[in-house]
Coordinates of C-alpha atoms in Angstrom, one line a residue:
M25 CA 3.7 9.5 -2.1
T26 CA 1.5 12.3 -3.0
A27 CA 0.2 12.6 -6.5
P28 CA -2.2 14.6 -8.6
M29 CA -5.8 13.5 -8.8
F30 CA -6.1 10.6 -11.2
P31 CA -8.7 10.9 -14.1
A32 CA -12.2 9.7 -13.4
P33 CA -12.4 5.9 -14.0
P34 CA -14.1 4.9 -17.3
E35 CA -17.7 3.6 -17.4
P36 CA -18.1 -0.1 -16.7
A37 CA -18.3 -1.1 -20.3
E38 CA -15.1 0.8 -21.0
Q39 CA -13.4 -0.8 -18.0
M40 CA -14.3 -4.3 -19.2
T41 CA -12.8 -3.5 -22.6
A42 CA -9.6 -2.1 -21.1
S43 CA -9.1 -5.1 -18.9
V44 CA -9.8 -7.7 -21.6
S45 CA -7.7 -5.9 -24.3
S46 CA -4.7 -5.5 -21.9
G47 CA -4.3 -9.3 -21.6
V48 CA -3.2 -8.9 -18.0
S49 CA -4.5 -11.3 -15.4
A50 CA -5.0 -10.2 -11.8
D51 CA -2.8 -13.2 -10.9
H52 CA 0.2 -11.9 -13.0
P53 CA 3.3 -12.1 -10.8
G54 CA 4.2 -8.6 -11.8
V55 CA 1.2 -7.4 -9.8
N56 CA 2.7 -8.6 -6.6
E57 CA 6.0 -6.8 -7.6
L58 CA 4.1 -3.6 -8.3
F59 CA 2.3 -3.7 -5.0
A60 CA 5.6 -4.4 -3.2
L61 CA 7.4 -1.6 -4.9
L62 CA 4.6 0.8 -4.0
A63 CA 4.6 -0.4 -0.4
Y64 CA 8.2 0.3 0.1
G65 CA 7.8 3.7 -1.5
E66 CA 5.1 4.6 1.0
V67 CA 7.2 3.5 4.0
A68 CA 10.2 5.4 2.6
A69 CA 8.1 8.5 2.1
F70 CA 6.8 8.3 5.6
Y71 CA 10.3 8.4 7.1
R72 CA 11.4 11.1 4.7
L73 CA 8.5 13.4 5.5
T74 CA 8.9 13.0 9.2
D75 CA 12.6 13.8 8.9
E76 CA 11.9 16.8 6.7
A77 CA 9.2 18.1 9.0
R78 CA 12.0 19.1 11.3
M79 CA 13.2 21.6 8.6
A80 CA 9.9 23.5 8.8
P81 CA 10.3 27.1 10.0
N82 CA 7.0 26.9 11.9
L83 CA 4.4 24.6 13.5
R84 CA 2.0 24.8 10.6
G85 CA 4.7 23.4 8.2
R86 CA 5.5 20.6 10.6
I87 CA 1.8 19.7 11.0
N88 CA 1.3 19.7 7.2
M89 CA 4.3 17.4 6.7
A90 CA 3.1 15.1 9.5
S91 CA -0.3 14.9 8.0
M92 CA 1.2 13.8 4.7
A93 CA 3.3 11.2 6.5
A94 CA 0.3 9.8 8.2
A95 CA -1.4 9.4 4.8
E96 CA 1.6 7.5 3.5
M97 CA 1.3 4.9 6.2
S98 CA -2.5 4.5 5.5
H99 CA -1.6 3.8 1.9
Y100 CA 1.0 1.3 3.0
E101 CA -1.6 -0.5 5.0
V102 CA -3.8 -0.8 1.9
L103 CA -1.0 -2.4 0.0
R104 CA 0.0 -4.7 2.9
D105 CA -3.5 -5.9 3.1
S106 CA -3.8 -6.4 -0.6
L107 CA -0.5 -8.4 -0.7
E108 CA -1.6 -10.5 2.3
R109 CA -4.8 -11.4 0.5
R110 CA -2.7 -12.6 -2.4
G111 CA -0.6 -14.8 0.0
V112 CA 2.5 -12.5 0.0
D113 CA 4.5 -11.4 3.0
V114 CA 4.9 -7.6 2.5
V115 CA 8.3 -7.1 4.3
P116 CA 10.5 -9.5 2.3
A117 CA 8.6 -8.6 -0.9
M118 CA 9.2 -4.9 -0.6
T119 CA 12.7 -5.1 0.7
R120 CA 13.8 -6.1 -2.8
Y121 CA 13.1 -2.5 -3.9
A122 CA 15.0 -0.8 -1.0
S123 CA 18.2 -0.2 -3.0
A124 CA 16.6 1.7 -5.9
L125 CA 14.3 3.8 -3.8
E126 CA 16.8 4.6 -1.1
N127 CA 19.3 5.6 -3.8
Y128 CA 16.8 8.0 -5.2
H129 CA 16.1 9.7 -1.9
R130 CA 19.9 9.8 -1.1
L131 CA 20.6 11.6 -4.4
T132 CA 17.7 14.0 -3.8
T133 CA 18.1 14.9 -0.2
P134 CA 16.9 18.4 0.2
S135 CA 19.2 20.9 1.9
T136 CA 16.5 23.6 2.7
W137 CA 12.8 23.7 3.6
L138 CA 11.9 25.0 0.2
E139 CA 13.7 22.2 -1.5
A140 CA 11.8 19.7 0.7
L141 CA 8.5 21.3 -0.3
V142 CA 9.3 21.1 -4.0
K143 CA 10.4 17.5 -3.7
T144 CA 7.2 16.7 -1.8
Y145 CA 5.0 18.3 -4.5
V146 CA 6.9 17.5 -7.7
G147 CA 9.2 14.6 -7.0
D148 CA 6.7 12.2 -5.6
A149 CA 4.2 13.1 -8.3
L150 CA 6.7 12.0 -10.9
A151 CA 6.9 8.5 -9.4
A152 CA 3.1 8.4 -9.2
D153 CA 2.8 9.3 -12.9
F154 CA 4.9 6.2 -13.7
Y155 CA 2.8 3.8 -11.6
L156 CA -0.6 5.3 -12.8
E157 CA 0.6 4.8 -16.4
I158 CA 0.9 1.1 -15.8
A159 CA -2.4 1.0 -13.9
T160 CA -4.4 2.2 -16.8
S161 CA -4.2 -1.2 -18.5
L162 CA -4.5 -3.4 -15.4
P163 CA -7.6 -5.3 -14.3
D164 CA -10.0 -3.2 -12.4
E165 CA -9.4 -4.8 -9.0
V166 CA -5.6 -4.2 -9.3
A167 CA -5.9 -0.7 -10.9
D168 CA -8.2 0.4 -8.1
V169 CA -5.6 -0.4 -5.5
V170 CA -2.9 1.5 -7.3
R171 CA -5.1 4.5 -7.8
A172 CA -6.3 4.5 -4.2
V173 CA -2.8 4.7 -2.8
L174 CA -1.6 7.3 -5.2
S175 CA -4.6 9.6 -5.0
E176 CA -4.2 13.2 -3.9
T177 CA -4.4 13.6 -0.1
G178 CA -4.9 17.3 -0.5
H179 CA -2.3 18.1 2.1
S180 CA 0.4 19.0 -0.5
Q181 CA -1.6 22.0 -1.7
F182 CA 0.0 24.1 1.0
V183 CA 3.3 23.7 -0.9
V184 CA 2.1 25.8 -3.8
A185 CA 1.3 29.0 -1.9
E186 CA 4.6 28.8 0.1
V187 CA 6.8 28.2 -2.9
Q188 CA 5.1 30.7 -5.1
A189 CA 5.6 33.4 -2.4
A190 CA 9.3 32.5 -2.0
V191 CA 10.1 32.6 -5.7
T192 CA 8.1 35.8 -6.3
A193 CA 10.2 37.5 -3.6
S194 CA 13.5 36.2 -4.9
E195 CA 14.6 35.6 -8.5
K196 CA 17.7 33.8 -7.1
Q197 CA 15.5 31.4 -5.2
R198 CA 13.4 30.8 -8.3
H199 CA 16.4 29.8 -10.4
R200 CA 17.8 27.6 -7.7
L201 CA 14.5 25.7 -7.2
A202 CA 14.0 25.4 -10.9
L203 CA 17.4 23.6 -11.2
W204 CA 16.4 21.4 -8.2
S205 CA 13.1 20.5 -9.9
R206 CA 14.9 19.5 -13.1
R207 CA 17.3 17.4 -11.0
L208 CA 14.3 15.6 -9.4
L209 CA 13.0 14.8 -12.9
G210 CA 16.3 13.3 -14.0
E211 CA 16.8 11.2 -11.0
A212 CA 13.2 9.9 -11.1
I213 CA 13.5 8.8 -14.7
T214 CA 16.9 7.2 -14.0
Q215 CA 15.6 5.2 -11.0
A216 CA 12.5 4.1 -12.9
Q217 CA 14.8 2.7 -15.6
Y218 CA 16.9 0.9 -13.0
V219 CA 13.8 -0.7 -11.3
L220 CA 12.6 -2.0 -14.7
A221 CA 16.0 -3.3 -15.6
D222 CA 16.4 -5.3 -12.4
H223 CA 12.9 -6.8 -12.1
D224 CA 11.8 -9.0 -15.0
E225 CA 8.3 -9.6 -13.7
L226 CA 7.7 -5.9 -13.6
V227 CA 9.0 -5.5 -17.1
D228 CA 6.7 -8.3 -18.3
L229 CA 3.8 -6.6 -16.6
V230 CA 4.5 -3.4 -18.4
M231 CA 5.0 -5.1 -21.8
T232 CA 1.8 -7.1 -21.3
S233 CA -0.1 -3.9 -20.4
G234 CA -1.1 -1.6 -23.2
E235 CA 1.5 -1.4 -25.9
G236 CA 4.5 -2.3 -23.7
L237 CA 8.0 -0.9 -23.6
V238 CA 7.8 0.2 -27.2
Q239 CA 5.8 3.2 -26.0
M240 CA 8.1 4.0 -23.0
T241 CA 9.8 6.8 -24.9
E242 CA 6.5 8.5 -25.4
F243 CA 5.6 7.9 -21.8
F244 CA 8.8 9.7 -20.6
D245 CA 7.9 12.5 -22.9
R246 CA 4.5 12.8 -21.2
L247 CA 6.3 12.7 -17.9
Q248 CA 8.4 15.7 -18.8
R249 CA 5.3 17.6 -20.0
T250 CA 3.4 17.0 -16.7
H251 CA 6.5 17.9 -14.8
M252 CA 6.6 21.2 -16.7
S253 CA 3.0 21.9 -15.7
R254 CA 3.8 21.4 -12.1
M255 CA 6.8 23.7 -12.3
Q256 CA 4.6 26.4 -13.9
E257 CA 2.1 26.0 -11.0
L258 CA 4.9 26.6 -8.5
G259 CA 6.2 29.6 -10.4
L260 CA 9.4 27.8 -11.5
A261 CA 9.0 28.0 -15.2

């Protein structure tokens, strides 16, 4: 899943303070769950991008989507290897998250190439925001894996120019894609809540990290603000 560049990591002293103050051990069972969730997300994104590449009006668009799909599988391999080092079989572990993630993609299936582009740029970044929020309070060796697989590949930048051109040429298109973008936000928040509700070890990880679920309302507010910034970049706000 593509995502914006994450902030530069803190200096070593700051990293040590963050890891100690979080109270999260690298052996916390929620870490395996987080890696498994991310792994399924990468596989699902690969298949989605390869499917949506067929909607591209030209070869350039198909190649760009294919490049992003290839990056997703590379990220999956990082997570698979990390889980295997922790003694976890990735396939059964990540299958537990199939329902929630497949439901999100089913409810946000794009009907046009432009909708596919907006989902690629905005929708996936919303999920990444959620995972990176958790990662900020995890031990360094765990946080580094999360950040690595959610880092910006650079390929999604082609979306900005294409969407901007389309919405500049058509006010109707701008309104339609703005509604689509807001729908992506709503579904992403809903599915994130479902995932937390169904997986106690993930909830415990979030509660142990930072200030826990008490701060989730503030987090979702931040999610909406970053979403608005991306909409503005695309010319949809």
